[in-house]
Amino acid sequence: MNVARLPRARSRSKQFLVVLSSLTLFVAGAGPGVRAGVHAAPAVQVASMQDVVPVPVKVEPATGADYAVTSDTAIYVQSGSSGVGDYLAALLRRSTGYPLPVKDAPAAPADGISLLLTGADPTVGDQGYQLDVTASAVVIRAKQPAGLFAGVQTLRQLLPAAIESTSTQPGPWVVPGGHIVDYPRFAYRGAHLDVARHFFTVDEVKRYVDEISLYKVNYLHLHLTDDQGWRIQINSWPRLATYGGELEVGGTPGGYYTQDQYRDIVAYAESRHITVVPEIDLPGHTNAALASYAELNCNNTAPPRRTDVEVGYSSLCISKDVTYKFVGDVIREVAALTPGPYLHIGGDEASSTPQQDYITFLNRVLPLVQQQGKTAMGWHDIVDATPPTSAVPQYWGTATSHAGVQAAARRGNKILMSPANKSYLDMKYNSSTRLGQNWAGFIEVQTAYEWNPGAHLTGVNESQVSGVEAPLWSETLLNIDDIEFMAFPRLPAIAELGWSPQSTHNWSAFRQRLAAQGPRWQIMGVDFYRSSQVPWKTDNTPGSCADSAWESSVAYTGGQKVSYNDHTWTARWWTQGDVPGDNSQDVWTDDGPC
């Protein structure tokens, strides 16, 4: 799951380049008075049906059939679709300033935006949708509200990027005409967030929910407990949160979610058609629990709390009855708070638990999950205990073969794919990345995209795969900006692997569609990594290689690019103390030789 390494130092705060009318870069260390002026002028972003991420199953553009959202546009809903209608109306009202009333749909909508649970193409299933855009109306049809919500995310991307603004913009708001039929390749498309190593607030988690929902992710796996912190209130064992959750990596104050706060996160995710999967990591990764209650230790002595990032040293006491009372109480309370079908029990890196004890433990704990009406998930290590076929092993290895996982798939277990060297969002992009780890290798966007979840493991075919998930571990991540920097643009790449047919996966086409997301993320304030592998479409006018070379006595005003040491560098945000070439990829993107 997560072989930890030492975290990098705390990064400086940043002020981001987000569709500003002008921005000046002051760079210390390159000589007195050095500055590069960055001027960004608003530009109309023309959306295209070819720019949607994940790429839809079937797209048929229609010329001359564009639809304009105006002050007269209404949103029409049927019974069961009003929640999605209210969501869409709130989203569009912010930027358009239009009233966009939500009304009951007529029998045959002839105008406005209709969200209908009737008449969809039969191939769309429970999560897909059909979208038709004509000059007079936009109609999204689905069999279930989840499908309508997915269709709304596509509609968002068919509108200009300025639709994401939280303040009124001038428009125009034109949707390109055409026809889309779309449905997912895998039913499970997940994003994982580690809130145990570093704690993230309710608002930060909600923001991440909003961001991943745009790419049709439908599960959020919350890693709630680990050696460094216990992040959820358990009423029957209160010191888990109040003492075990007090700190985080580095010894800084941590935190935990009260049960009401956790319910709030779950409900908010549900409103975005995302199901929360809670993880209580057992029997290893448990030092926060062992430090909170001495009786959970075989020697009845509580160890000190740990705020380093080592792994594999902690274990519950497998022979004690109190261990199973503890685990049963925790599973019962967490299951009661979580309406979704899954409960993740971790099970990885239990190096301090003898193998037979590990098997004994899982054989007692897996039924406790079933007793609470939940389907057990666990990191693929759980296959050593031959879990019931209902359990879902999550593959996190770096190899393309694993005998135990292959055997589990043959027995009937569905495998969730999260290979660390392809999908771990906490891996560095390259050697200069300011955050993250590299034990599984560097993962640039192309690496994250160019693998096949349905054929990645020898002997595990697509029908034996439940889906794909992108884990994000937080040893080096301190806030939502850090989360965004590591997740974007790789999270949309993993999301496309989970949603779109394998036959559509093409790196050259994907990088172009991904580039079109850049202006949208700028307006949303997403701190994304400007990978040089992607031809980003920005709303400003950059300089060129004909600009003067970097000199300490010159003030640059021609764009956000400068040439320096025979390379072109793009300024990404305001900072002090970094110059191009100082291994400061967080501030300057190296675009290669002129």
Coordinates of C-alpha atoms in Angstrom, one line a residue:
M1 CA 0.0 0.0 0.0
N2 CA 2.4 2.7 1.1
V3 CA 6.1 2.3 1.8
A4 CA 6.9 5.6 3.6
R5 CA 9.9 7.8 3.2
L6 CA 11.0 10.9 5.0
P7 CA 8.8 13.9 4.3
R8 CA 10.1 17.0 2.6
A9 CA 10.3 20.3 4.5
R10 CA 7.1 22.4 4.8
S11 CA 6.6 24.4 1.6
R12 CA 6.0 28.1 1.6
S13 CA 2.6 29.5 1.1
K14 CA 1.6 30.3 -2.5
Q15 CA -0.5 32.9 -4.3
F16 CA -1.7 31.3 -7.5
L17 CA -2.0 32.6 -11.1
V18 CA -5.7 32.4 -11.5
V19 CA -7.0 34.4 -14.5
L20 CA -5.5 37.6 -13.4
S21 CA -5.5 40.8 -15.5
S22 CA -1.8 41.2 -14.6
L23 CA 0.8 39.7 -12.4
T24 CA 4.4 40.6 -11.7
L25 CA 7.0 38.1 -10.7
F26 CA 9.7 39.3 -8.3
V27 CA 12.6 36.8 -8.2
A28 CA 15.2 37.2 -5.5
G29 CA 18.7 35.8 -6.2
A30 CA 18.9 36.7 -9.9
G31 CA 20.2 40.2 -9.3
P32 CA 18.7 43.5 -8.0
G33 CA 15.5 44.7 -9.6
V34 CA 14.9 41.5 -11.6
R35 CA 11.3 41.0 -12.5
A36 CA 9.2 39.3 -15.2
G37 CA 5.8 40.8 -15.9
V38 CA 3.0 38.3 -16.6
H39 CA -0.1 39.8 -18.3
A40 CA -3.2 37.6 -18.6
A41 CA -6.0 38.9 -20.7
P42 CA -9.4 37.2 -20.6
A43 CA -10.2 35.3 -23.7
V44 CA -13.4 33.5 -24.8
Q45 CA -12.9 29.7 -24.4
V46 CA -14.7 27.8 -27.2
A47 CA -15.6 24.4 -25.8
S48 CA -15.7 21.3 -28.1
M49 CA -17.4 17.9 -27.8
Q50 CA -13.9 16.6 -28.5
D51 CA -12.5 18.1 -25.3
V52 CA -14.4 16.1 -22.7
V53 CA -12.5 14.1 -20.0
P54 CA -13.1 11.2 -19.6
V55 CA -13.7 10.7 -23.3
P56 CA -17.3 9.6 -23.9
V57 CA -18.2 6.3 -25.5
K58 CA -19.9 7.9 -28.5
V59 CA -19.7 11.5 -29.7
E60 CA -21.5 12.9 -32.8
P61 CA -20.9 16.7 -33.1
A62 CA -23.5 18.6 -35.1
T63 CA -22.7 21.9 -36.8
G64 CA -25.2 24.7 -36.7
A65 CA -26.9 23.2 -33.6
D66 CA -25.2 25.1 -30.8
Y67 CA -27.4 26.0 -27.8
A68 CA -27.0 29.3 -25.9
V69 CA -27.8 29.5 -22.2
T70 CA -29.5 32.9 -21.7
S71 CA -31.4 34.7 -19.0
D72 CA -34.6 33.0 -20.2
T73 CA -33.2 29.5 -19.8
A74 CA -35.0 27.2 -17.4
I75 CA -34.0 23.8 -16.1
Y76 CA -36.6 21.1 -16.3
V77 CA -36.7 18.0 -14.0
Q78 CA -38.8 14.9 -13.4
S79 CA -39.5 13.1 -10.2
G80 CA -36.1 11.8 -9.0
S81 CA -34.1 14.3 -10.9
S82 CA -34.7 17.5 -8.9
G83 CA -31.6 17.1 -6.8
V84 CA -29.4 17.1 -9.9
G85 CA -31.4 20.0 -11.3
D86 CA -30.8 22.0 -8.1
Y87 CA -27.1 21.2 -8.3
L88 CA -26.9 22.3 -11.9
A89 CA -28.8 25.5 -11.3
A90 CA -26.6 26.5 -8.4
L91 CA -23.5 25.9 -10.4
L92 CA -24.6 27.9 -13.4
R93 CA -26.2 30.8 -11.5
R94 CA -22.8 31.8 -9.9
S95 CA -21.1 32.6 -13.2
T96 CA -24.0 33.5 -15.5
G97 CA -26.0 35.6 -13.1
Y98 CA -29.2 34.1 -14.7
P99 CA -32.2 33.0 -12.6
L100 CA -32.3 29.5 -14.2
P101 CA -35.5 28.4 -12.4
V102 CA -36.0 24.7 -11.8
K103 CA -39.4 23.5 -13.1
D104 CA -41.3 20.4 -13.7
A105 CA -40.5 19.0 -17.2
P106 CA -43.3 19.1 -19.8
A107 CA -44.1 15.9 -21.7
A108 CA -41.9 17.0 -24.6
P109 CA -39.4 19.7 -23.6
A110 CA -38.8 22.1 -26.5
D111 CA -36.4 24.5 -24.8
G112 CA -34.1 25.0 -21.8
I113 CA -32.1 22.2 -20.2
S114 CA -34.0 19.0 -19.3
L115 CA -32.8 16.3 -16.9
L116 CA -35.0 13.3 -17.6
L117 CA -35.1 9.8 -16.2
T118 CA -37.0 8.5 -19.3
G119 CA -36.1 7.7 -22.8
A120 CA -32.3 7.1 -22.5
D121 CA -30.5 4.8 -24.8
P122 CA -30.7 1.3 -23.3
T123 CA -26.9 0.9 -23.3
V124 CA -26.3 3.6 -20.7
G125 CA -27.0 1.4 -17.7
D126 CA -27.4 2.8 -14.2
Q127 CA -24.4 5.2 -14.4
G128 CA -24.5 6.4 -18.0
Y129 CA -26.4 9.1 -19.8
Q130 CA -27.5 10.4 -23.2
L131 CA -27.0 14.0 -24.0
D132 CA -28.5 15.8 -27.0
V133 CA -27.8 19.5 -27.8
T134 CA -29.8 21.3 -30.5
A135 CA -30.2 25.0 -31.1
S136 CA -33.4 25.1 -29.0
A137 CA -32.6 22.7 -26.1
V138 CA -30.3 20.6 -24.1
V139 CA -31.7 17.2 -23.0
I140 CA -29.9 14.8 -20.7
R141 CA -31.5 11.4 -20.3
A142 CA -30.5 8.6 -17.9
K143 CA -32.0 5.6 -16.0
Q144 CA -30.8 6.8 -12.6
P145 CA -29.9 10.2 -11.0
A146 CA -26.2 9.1 -10.9
G147 CA -26.3 9.0 -14.7
L148 CA -27.9 12.4 -14.9
F149 CA -25.2 13.7 -12.6
A150 CA -22.5 12.3 -14.9
G151 CA -24.2 14.0 -17.9
V152 CA -24.2 17.3 -16.0
Q153 CA -20.4 17.0 -15.6
T154 CA -20.1 16.5 -19.3
L155 CA -22.3 19.6 -19.9
R156 CA -20.0 21.6 -17.6
Q157 CA -17.1 20.8 -19.8
L158 CA -19.1 21.7 -22.9
L159 CA -19.6 25.2 -21.6
P160 CA -16.8 27.8 -21.6
A161 CA -14.3 27.4 -18.8
A162 CA -15.6 30.7 -17.2
I163 CA -18.7 28.7 -16.1
E164 CA -16.6 27.6 -13.2
S165 CA -16.2 31.2 -11.9
T166 CA -17.8 32.0 -8.5
S167 CA -18.6 35.6 -9.7
T168 CA -20.8 36.8 -12.6
Q169 CA -19.0 36.7 -16.0
P170 CA -20.2 38.2 -19.3
G171 CA -20.5 35.0 -21.3
P172 CA -21.6 34.1 -23.9
W173 CA -22.6 30.6 -22.7
V174 CA -22.7 28.4 -25.7
V175 CA -23.0 24.6 -25.7
P176 CA -21.8 22.9 -28.9
G177 CA -24.4 20.9 -30.8
G178 CA -24.4 17.2 -31.0
H179 CA -25.3 13.8 -29.5
I180 CA -23.4 11.8 -26.8
V181 CA -24.1 8.3 -25.5
D182 CA -21.8 7.5 -22.6
Y183 CA -21.4 4.9 -19.8
P184 CA -18.6 3.7 -17.6
R185 CA -16.2 0.8 -18.3
F186 CA -16.0 0.0 -14.6
A187 CA -18.7 0.5 -12.0
Y188 CA -16.0 1.5 -9.4
R189 CA -13.9 4.6 -10.1
G190 CA -12.3 5.8 -6.9
A191 CA -10.1 8.5 -5.4
H192 CA -8.3 7.8 -2.1
L193 CA -7.3 10.4 0.4
D194 CA -5.1 9.8 3.4
V195 CA -6.3 12.0 6.3
A196 CA -4.3 10.1 8.9
R197 CA -0.7 11.1 8.2
H198 CA -1.8 14.8 7.8
F199 CA -5.3 15.8 8.8
F200 CA -7.4 17.7 6.4
T201 CA -10.4 19.8 7.4
V202 CA -14.0 19.0 6.4
D203 CA -13.9 21.9 3.9
E204 CA -10.8 20.6 2.3
V205 CA -12.3 17.2 1.9
K206 CA -15.4 18.7 0.4
R207 CA -13.4 20.7 -2.1
Y208 CA -11.7 17.5 -3.2
V209 CA -15.1 15.9 -3.6
D210 CA -16.2 18.7 -5.9
E211 CA -13.0 18.4 -7.9
I212 CA -13.1 14.7 -8.4
S213 CA -16.8 14.7 -9.2
L214 CA -16.1 16.7 -12.4
Y215 CA -14.3 13.6 -13.8
K216 CA -17.0 11.1 -12.9
V217 CA -15.2 9.6 -9.9
N218 CA -17.9 7.9 -7.8
Y219 CA -16.0 6.6 -4.7
L220 CA -14.0 8.4 -2.1
H221 CA -11.8 6.1 0.0
L222 CA -10.9 7.9 3.2
H223 CA -7.9 6.5 5.0
L224 CA -9.0 7.4 8.5
T225 CA -6.5 5.7 10.8
D226 CA -2.8 5.0 10.9
D227 CA 0.2 5.0 13.2
Q228 CA 0.4 8.8 13.2
G229 CA -3.3 9.6 13.9
W230 CA -6.8 8.4 14.5
R231 CA -9.2 10.7 12.7
I232 CA -12.7 9.6 13.5
Q233 CA -14.6 9.8 16.8
I234 CA -15.5 6.4 18.3
N235 CA -17.9 6.9 21.2
S236 CA -17.1 3.5 22.8
W237 CA -13.4 4.3 22.7
P238 CA -13.1 8.1 22.9
R239 CA -9.4 8.4 23.5
L240 CA -8.8 7.1 20.0
A241 CA -9.7 10.5 18.6
T242 CA -8.9 12.9 21.5
Y243 CA -5.5 11.4 22.2
G244 CA -4.6 9.3 19.2
G245 CA -5.8 12.1 16.8
E246 CA -4.0 15.0 18.5
L247 CA -0.9 15.0 16.4
E248 CA 0.2 14.4 12.8
V249 CA 3.4 13.7 10.9
G250 CA 6.1 16.1 12.1
G251 CA 4.5 16.5 15.5
T252 CA 2.2 19.4 14.5
P253 CA -1.4 19.5 15.7
G254 CA -3.6 17.0 14.0
G255 CA -7.3 16.6 14.5
Y256 CA -10.3 14.3 14.0
Y257 CA -13.8 14.3 12.6
T258 CA -16.6 14.2 15.1
Q259 CA -19.3 11.7 14.1
D260 CA -21.5 14.6 12.9
Q261 CA -18.6 16.0 10.8
Y262 CA -18.1 12.6 9.2
R263 CA -21.8 12.3 8.5
D264 CA -21.6 15.8 6.9
I265 CA -18.7 14.6 4.6
V266 CA -20.6 11.5 3.7
A267 CA -23.8 13.4 2.9
Y268 CA -21.9 16.0 0.9
A269 CA -20.2 13.3 -1.2
E270 CA -23.5 11.6 -1.7
S271 CA -25.0 14.8 -3.1
R272 CA -22.2 14.6 -5.7
H273 CA -23.1 10.9 -6.3
I274 CA -19.9 9.8 -4.6
T275 CA -19.9 7.0 -2.0
V276 CA -17.5 7.2 0.9
V277 CA -15.4 4.1 1.7
P278 CA -14.0 4.4 5.3
E279 CA -10.7 2.6 6.0
I280 CA -9.7 1.5 9.5
D281 CA -6.3 0.0 8.9
L282 CA -5.7 -3.3 10.8
P283 CA -3.9 -5.1 12.4
G284 CA -0.8 -3.0 11.6
H285 CA -0.6 0.8 11.1
T286 CA -2.2 0.9 14.6
N287 CA 0.2 2.8 16.8
A288 CA -2.2 5.7 17.4
A289 CA -4.7 3.2 18.8
L290 CA -2.0 1.3 20.8
A291 CA -0.9 4.6 22.3
S292 CA -4.4 5.5 23.3
Y293 CA -5.3 2.2 25.0
A294 CA -2.7 0.2 26.9
E295 CA -4.9 -2.9 27.0
L296 CA -4.6 -3.3 23.2
N297 CA -0.9 -4.1 23.6
C298 CA 0.2 -7.6 24.5
N299 CA 2.4 -6.2 27.3
N300 CA -0.4 -3.9 28.5
T301 CA 1.9 -0.9 28.1
A302 CA 1.0 2.0 25.8
P303 CA 3.8 3.0 23.4
P304 CA 4.5 6.7 22.8
R305 CA 2.7 8.4 20.0
R306 CA 4.7 8.4 16.7
T307 CA 4.8 11.2 14.2
D308 CA 7.5 9.9 11.9
V309 CA 6.7 8.1 8.7
E310 CA 8.1 4.6 9.3
V311 CA 5.8 1.7 8.7
G312 CA 5.6 -2.0 9.7
Y313 CA 6.4 -1.8 13.4
S314 CA 2.9 -1.8 15.0
S315 CA 0.4 -4.6 15.6
L316 CA -2.7 -5.2 17.6
C317 CA -2.4 -8.1 20.1
I318 CA -3.9 -11.0 18.2
S319 CA -4.4 -13.3 21.2
K320 CA -6.4 -10.9 23.3
D321 CA -10.2 -11.0 23.4
V322 CA -10.2 -7.2 24.0
T323 CA -8.7 -6.7 20.6
Y324 CA -11.8 -8.2 19.0
K325 CA -14.2 -6.2 21.2
F326 CA -12.2 -3.1 20.1
V327 CA -12.4 -4.0 16.4
G328 CA -16.0 -5.0 16.7
D329 CA -17.0 -1.7 18.3
V330 CA -15.1 0.4 15.8
I331 CA -16.5 -1.5 12.8
R332 CA -20.0 -1.2 14.3
E333 CA -19.8 2.5 14.8
V334 CA -18.2 3.3 11.5
A335 CA -20.6 1.1 9.6
A336 CA -23.6 2.8 11.2
L337 CA -22.2 6.2 10.1
T338 CA -21.6 5.0 6.5
P339 CA -24.5 4.2 4.2
G340 CA -22.3 2.9 1.4
P341 CA -21.7 -0.8 0.8
Y342 CA -18.0 -1.0 1.6
L343 CA -15.8 -0.9 4.7
H344 CA -12.0 -1.1 4.2
I345 CA -10.0 -2.9 6.8
G346 CA -6.5 -2.1 5.5
G347 CA -4.4 -5.2 6.2
D348 CA -1.2 -4.0 4.5
E349 CA 2.4 -3.9 5.8
A350 CA 1.6 -5.9 9.0
S351 CA 5.3 -6.8 9.3
S352 CA 5.1 -7.1 13.1
T353 CA 2.3 -9.6 13.0
P354 CA 3.4 -13.2 12.5
Q355 CA 1.8 -14.7 9.4
Q356 CA -0.4 -17.2 11.2
D357 CA -1.5 -14.5 13.6
Y358 CA -2.4 -12.3 10.6
I359 CA -4.5 -15.0 9.1
T360 CA -6.2 -15.7 12.5
F361 CA -6.9 -12.0 12.9
L362 CA -8.5 -11.6 9.5
N363 CA -10.6 -14.8 9.8
R364 CA -12.1 -13.3 13.0
V365 CA -12.5 -9.7 11.6
L366 CA -13.9 -10.3 8.1
P367 CA -17.1 -11.8 9.5
L368 CA -17.5 -8.7 11.8
V369 CA -17.7 -6.6 8.7
Q370 CA -20.3 -8.9 7.1
Q371 CA -22.3 -8.8 10.3
Q372 CA -22.7 -5.1 9.9
G373 CA -24.1 -5.5 6.4
K374 CA -20.9 -4.3 4.7
T375 CA -18.7 -5.7 2.0
A376 CA -15.1 -5.9 3.2
M377 CA -12.3 -4.3 1.2
G378 CA -8.6 -4.5 2.0
W379 CA -5.2 -4.0 0.5
H380 CA -4.2 -7.1 -1.5
D381 CA -2.2 -8.5 1.4
I382 CA -5.5 -9.9 2.7
V383 CA -5.4 -12.6 0.0
D384 CA -3.0 -14.5 2.3
A385 CA -5.9 -15.3 4.5
T386 CA -8.2 -16.6 1.7
P387 CA -11.0 -14.1 2.3
P388 CA -14.6 -14.8 1.3
T389 CA -15.3 -14.2 -2.4
S390 CA -17.4 -11.2 -1.5
A391 CA -14.3 -9.3 -0.2
V392 CA -12.5 -6.9 -2.6
P393 CA -8.6 -7.0 -2.5
Q394 CA -7.1 -3.7 -3.7
Y395 CA -3.9 -4.4 -5.6
W396 CA -1.2 -1.8 -4.8
G397 CA 2.0 -3.7 -5.9
T398 CA 4.5 -2.6 -8.6
A399 CA 4.7 -5.9 -10.4
T400 CA 2.5 -7.1 -13.2
S401 CA 2.0 -10.5 -11.6
H402 CA 0.9 -11.7 -8.2
A403 CA 0.1 -15.4 -7.6
G404 CA -2.1 -14.7 -4.5
V405 CA -4.2 -12.1 -6.3
Q406 CA -4.5 -14.3 -9.3
A407 CA -5.7 -17.1 -7.2
A408 CA -8.2 -14.9 -5.4
A409 CA -9.5 -13.7 -8.8
R410 CA -9.9 -17.4 -9.9
R411 CA -11.9 -18.0 -6.7
G412 CA -14.3 -15.2 -7.5
N413 CA -12.9 -12.1 -5.7
K414 CA -13.2 -8.9 -7.7
I415 CA -9.9 -7.0 -7.7
L416 CA -9.7 -3.2 -7.4
M417 CA -6.6 -1.9 -9.3
S418 CA -4.3 0.6 -7.7
P419 CA -0.7 -0.3 -8.8
A420 CA 1.6 2.0 -6.9
N421 CA 3.9 2.7 -9.9
K422 CA 1.0 3.8 -12.1
S423 CA -1.8 5.2 -9.9
Y424 CA -0.3 6.5 -6.6
L425 CA -0.8 10.2 -6.8
D426 CA 1.8 10.9 -4.0
M427 CA 4.6 9.7 -6.2
K428 CA 6.8 12.6 -7.5
Y429 CA 6.3 13.6 -11.2
N430 CA 10.1 13.8 -11.6
S431 CA 13.2 14.3 -9.5
S432 CA 12.5 18.0 -9.1
T433 CA 8.9 17.7 -7.7
R434 CA 8.8 19.6 -4.4
L435 CA 6.3 17.1 -2.8
G436 CA 5.8 13.4 -2.6
Q437 CA 7.8 10.2 -2.5
N438 CA 9.6 8.1 -5.1
W439 CA 9.8 4.5 -3.7
A440 CA 7.5 3.3 -6.5
G441 CA 9.2 5.5 -9.1
F442 CA 8.4 8.8 -10.8
I443 CA 4.9 9.0 -12.3
E444 CA 4.4 11.6 -15.0
V445 CA 1.0 12.1 -16.6
Q446 CA 1.8 9.8 -19.5
T447 CA 2.8 7.0 -17.1
A448 CA -0.4 7.5 -15.1
Y449 CA -2.4 7.2 -18.3
E450 CA -0.7 4.5 -20.3
W451 CA -1.7 1.3 -18.6
N452 CA -4.7 -1.0 -18.8
P453 CA -6.5 -1.8 -15.5
G454 CA -8.3 -4.7 -17.2
A455 CA -5.0 -6.4 -18.3
H456 CA -2.4 -5.1 -16.0
L457 CA -2.0 -8.2 -13.9
T458 CA -1.2 -11.5 -15.4
G459 CA -4.0 -14.0 -15.1
V460 CA -6.6 -11.3 -14.0
N461 CA -8.9 -10.3 -16.8
E462 CA -11.2 -7.4 -17.2
S463 CA -14.3 -9.2 -15.9
Q464 CA -12.4 -10.0 -12.7
V465 CA -11.6 -6.3 -12.0
S466 CA -14.1 -4.2 -10.1
G467 CA -12.5 -0.9 -11.1
V468 CA -9.6 1.5 -10.5
E469 CA -8.6 3.8 -7.7
A470 CA -6.0 6.6 -7.4
P471 CA -4.5 6.6 -3.9
L472 CA -3.1 9.8 -2.5
W473 CA -1.0 9.4 0.7
S474 CA -0.2 12.5 2.8
E475 CA 3.2 12.1 4.4
T476 CA 4.4 15.3 2.6
L477 CA 1.0 17.0 2.0
L478 CA -0.1 19.7 4.3
N479 CA -3.1 21.4 2.8
I480 CA -5.6 21.4 -0.2
D481 CA -3.1 23.1 -2.4
D482 CA -0.7 20.2 -2.0
I483 CA -3.5 17.7 -2.6
E484 CA -4.4 19.5 -5.8
F485 CA -0.8 19.7 -7.0
M486 CA -0.3 16.0 -6.8
A487 CA -3.8 14.9 -8.0
F488 CA -4.1 17.2 -11.0
P489 CA -3.6 16.4 -13.8
R490 CA -3.0 12.7 -13.0
L491 CA -6.4 12.1 -11.3
P492 CA -8.3 12.8 -14.5
A493 CA -6.0 10.4 -16.3
I494 CA -6.9 7.5 -13.9
A495 CA -10.5 8.5 -14.1
E496 CA -10.5 8.1 -17.8
L497 CA -9.0 4.7 -17.5
G498 CA -11.9 3.7 -15.3
W499 CA -14.7 5.3 -17.3
S500 CA -13.8 5.2 -21.0
P501 CA -13.6 2.1 -23.2
Q502 CA -10.1 0.7 -23.6
S503 CA -10.4 1.1 -27.3
T504 CA -10.5 4.9 -26.9
H505 CA -7.3 5.2 -24.8
N506 CA -4.8 7.1 -26.8
W507 CA -2.1 9.3 -25.2
S508 CA -1.8 11.8 -28.1
A509 CA -5.6 12.5 -28.0
F510 CA -5.8 12.5 -24.2
R511 CA -3.0 15.1 -23.8
Q512 CA -4.9 17.5 -26.1
R513 CA -8.2 17.0 -24.2
L514 CA -6.4 17.3 -20.9
A515 CA -4.8 20.6 -22.1
A516 CA -8.3 22.0 -22.5
Q517 CA -8.9 21.5 -18.8
G518 CA -6.1 24.0 -17.9
P519 CA -8.2 27.2 -18.1
R520 CA -11.0 25.5 -16.2
W521 CA -8.6 24.6 -13.3
Q522 CA -7.2 28.1 -13.4
I523 CA -10.6 29.6 -12.9
M524 CA -11.5 27.1 -10.2
G525 CA -8.2 27.9 -8.4
V526 CA -6.9 24.4 -8.7
D527 CA -3.1 24.3 -8.0
F528 CA -2.3 21.8 -10.8
Y529 CA 1.1 20.7 -12.0
R530 CA 1.9 22.2 -15.4
S531 CA 3.4 19.0 -16.9
S532 CA 5.6 19.7 -19.9
Q533 CA 4.0 16.6 -21.5
V534 CA 0.7 18.5 -22.0
P535 CA 0.2 21.4 -24.4
W536 CA -1.7 23.5 -21.9
K537 CA -4.3 25.9 -23.3
T538 CA -4.0 29.0 -21.2
D539 CA -5.9 32.3 -21.4
N540 CA -2.8 34.5 -21.5
T541 CA -0.3 35.3 -24.2
P542 CA 3.2 33.8 -23.4
G543 CA 6.5 35.2 -24.6
S544 CA 8.6 33.4 -27.1
C545 CA 12.1 32.2 -27.6
A546 CA 12.9 35.4 -29.4
D547 CA 12.6 37.3 -26.1
S548 CA 15.8 38.5 -24.5
A549 CA 17.8 36.1 -22.4
W550 CA 17.5 36.4 -18.6
E551 CA 19.6 39.2 -17.4
S552 CA 19.7 40.6 -13.9
S553 CA 19.3 44.2 -15.1
V554 CA 16.3 43.8 -17.3
A555 CA 12.6 44.0 -16.4
Y556 CA 10.6 41.6 -18.5
T557 CA 7.0 42.6 -19.6
G558 CA 6.4 40.4 -22.6
G559 CA 4.7 37.4 -21.1
Q560 CA 5.1 34.7 -18.5
K561 CA 8.0 33.0 -20.3
V562 CA 11.7 33.8 -20.1
S563 CA 14.7 32.1 -21.7
Y564 CA 17.5 31.2 -19.4
N565 CA 20.5 28.8 -19.6
D566 CA 19.4 27.8 -23.1
H567 CA 15.9 26.7 -21.9
T568 CA 12.5 28.4 -21.9
W569 CA 10.9 28.6 -18.5
T570 CA 7.2 29.4 -17.7
A571 CA 6.4 31.3 -14.5
R572 CA 3.6 29.5 -12.6
W573 CA 2.9 31.8 -9.6
W574 CA 4.3 34.6 -7.5
T575 CA 7.1 33.7 -5.2
Q576 CA 10.3 35.1 -3.8
G577 CA 13.7 33.3 -3.6
D578 CA 13.5 31.1 -6.7
V579 CA 15.1 31.5 -10.1
P580 CA 14.7 29.3 -13.2
G581 CA 17.1 26.4 -13.0
D582 CA 17.3 26.3 -9.1
N583 CA 15.4 23.0 -9.0
S584 CA 12.3 25.0 -8.4
Q585 CA 9.8 23.2 -10.6
D586 CA 7.1 24.4 -8.2
V587 CA 7.6 27.9 -9.4
W588 CA 9.1 27.5 -12.9
T589 CA 8.2 24.9 -15.5
D590 CA 11.0 23.9 -17.8
D591 CA 9.6 23.9 -21.4
G592 CA 12.8 22.7 -22.9
P593 CA 15.3 24.2 -25.3
C594 CA 14.3 27.2 -27.3

